Coordinates of C-alpha atoms in Angstrom, one line a residue:
M1 CA 6.8 1.9 16.4
Q2 CA 8.3 -1.6 16.3
K3 CA 6.7 -4.8 15.3
T4 CA 6.0 -5.9 18.9
E5 CA 4.2 -2.7 19.6
L6 CA 2.1 -3.0 16.5
V7 CA 1.2 -6.6 17.5
H8 CA 0.2 -5.4 21.0
K9 CA -2.1 -2.7 19.5
I10 CA -3.7 -5.2 17.2
K11 CA -4.2 -7.7 20.1
E12 CA -5.9 -5.0 22.1
K13 CA -8.4 -4.2 19.3
T14 CA -9.0 -7.8 18.0
G15 CA -8.5 -10.1 21.0
L16 CA -6.3 -12.4 18.7
S17 CA -3.3 -14.1 20.2
D18 CA 0.2 -12.9 19.6
K19 CA 1.0 -16.1 17.7
E20 CA -2.0 -15.6 15.3
I21 CA -1.1 -11.9 14.7
Y22 CA 2.6 -12.7 14.0
L23 CA 1.6 -15.5 11.6
V24 CA -0.7 -13.2 9.6
M25 CA 1.8 -10.3 9.6
N26 CA 4.8 -12.4 8.7
T27 CA 2.8 -14.2 5.9
M28 CA 1.5 -10.9 4.5
L29 CA 5.0 -9.3 4.5
D30 CA 6.6 -12.4 2.9
E31 CA 3.9 -12.4 0.2
I32 CA 4.4 -8.7 -0.5
V33 CA 8.2 -9.1 -0.8
S34 CA 7.9 -12.2 -2.9
S35 CA 5.4 -10.6 -5.3
V36 CA 7.4 -7.4 -5.7
K37 CA 10.6 -9.4 -6.2
N38 CA 8.8 -11.2 -9.1
G39 CA 8.0 -7.8 -10.7
E40 CA 4.4 -7.6 -9.6
V41 CA 2.8 -4.4 -8.1
V42 CA 1.0 -5.1 -4.8
Q43 CA -1.9 -2.7 -4.4
L44 CA -3.7 -2.5 -1.1
T45 CA -6.8 -0.4 -2.1
G46 CA -7.2 2.6 0.3
F47 CA -3.7 2.2 1.7
G48 CA -1.1 2.3 -1.1
K49 CA 1.0 0.2 -3.4
F50 CA 4.4 -1.5 -3.3
E51 CA 6.4 -1.9 -6.5
L52 CA 9.9 -2.7 -7.6
S53 CA 12.4 0.1 -8.1
E54 CA 15.5 -0.6 -10.2
R55 CA 18.7 1.5 -10.3
S56 CA 21.1 0.9 -13.2
E57 CA 24.8 0.7 -12.8
R58 CA 26.4 4.1 -12.5
N59 CA 29.7 5.9 -11.9
G60 CA 30.4 7.2 -8.5
I61 CA 33.2 8.6 -6.4
N62 CA 34.5 7.3 -3.1
P63 CA 34.3 10.4 -0.9
M64 CA 37.3 9.4 1.3
T65 CA 39.8 8.6 -1.5
K66 CA 38.2 10.5 -4.4
E67 CA 38.7 7.4 -6.4
K68 CA 36.2 6.7 -9.2
I69 CA 34.1 3.6 -8.7
I70 CA 31.3 1.7 -10.3
V71 CA 28.2 1.6 -8.2
P72 CA 26.5 -1.7 -9.1
A73 CA 22.9 -2.0 -10.3
S74 CA 20.4 -2.6 -7.5
K75 CA 16.8 -3.3 -6.8
S76 CA 14.6 -2.1 -3.9
M77 CA 11.0 -1.8 -3.1
K78 CA 9.2 1.5 -3.1
F79 CA 5.9 2.4 -1.5
K80 CA 3.4 5.0 -2.7
S81 CA 0.6 5.8 -0.3
A82 CA -3.0 6.3 -1.4
N83 CA -4.4 9.8 -1.6
H84 CA -6.7 8.9 1.3
V85 CA -3.7 8.0 3.5
K86 CA -1.8 11.2 2.5
K87 CA -4.8 13.3 3.5
Q88 CA -5.1 11.6 6.9
I89 CA -1.4 12.1 7.6
N90 CA -1.5 15.7 6.6
E91 CA -4.6 16.6 8.7
N92 CA -3.8 19.0 11.6

């Protein structure tokens, strides 16, 4: 599902305009990313939590040339779903 499809489904259920839905969604996503970037854990009770994941610099090998390389340190965001959500996903 893409963002436009999600907006359409929310519009059907709420009657809000596309503009209102996009404003709320974009603001929410921006705030989550900003908070995680600053090292905060964003927990949406009953849904899950977003947190920063850091990988340290490490040695690697270029698979094409077999040359040893240094893979730089990186940061990303990880999501862990709440148990309630896991149960819903795994229901048959």
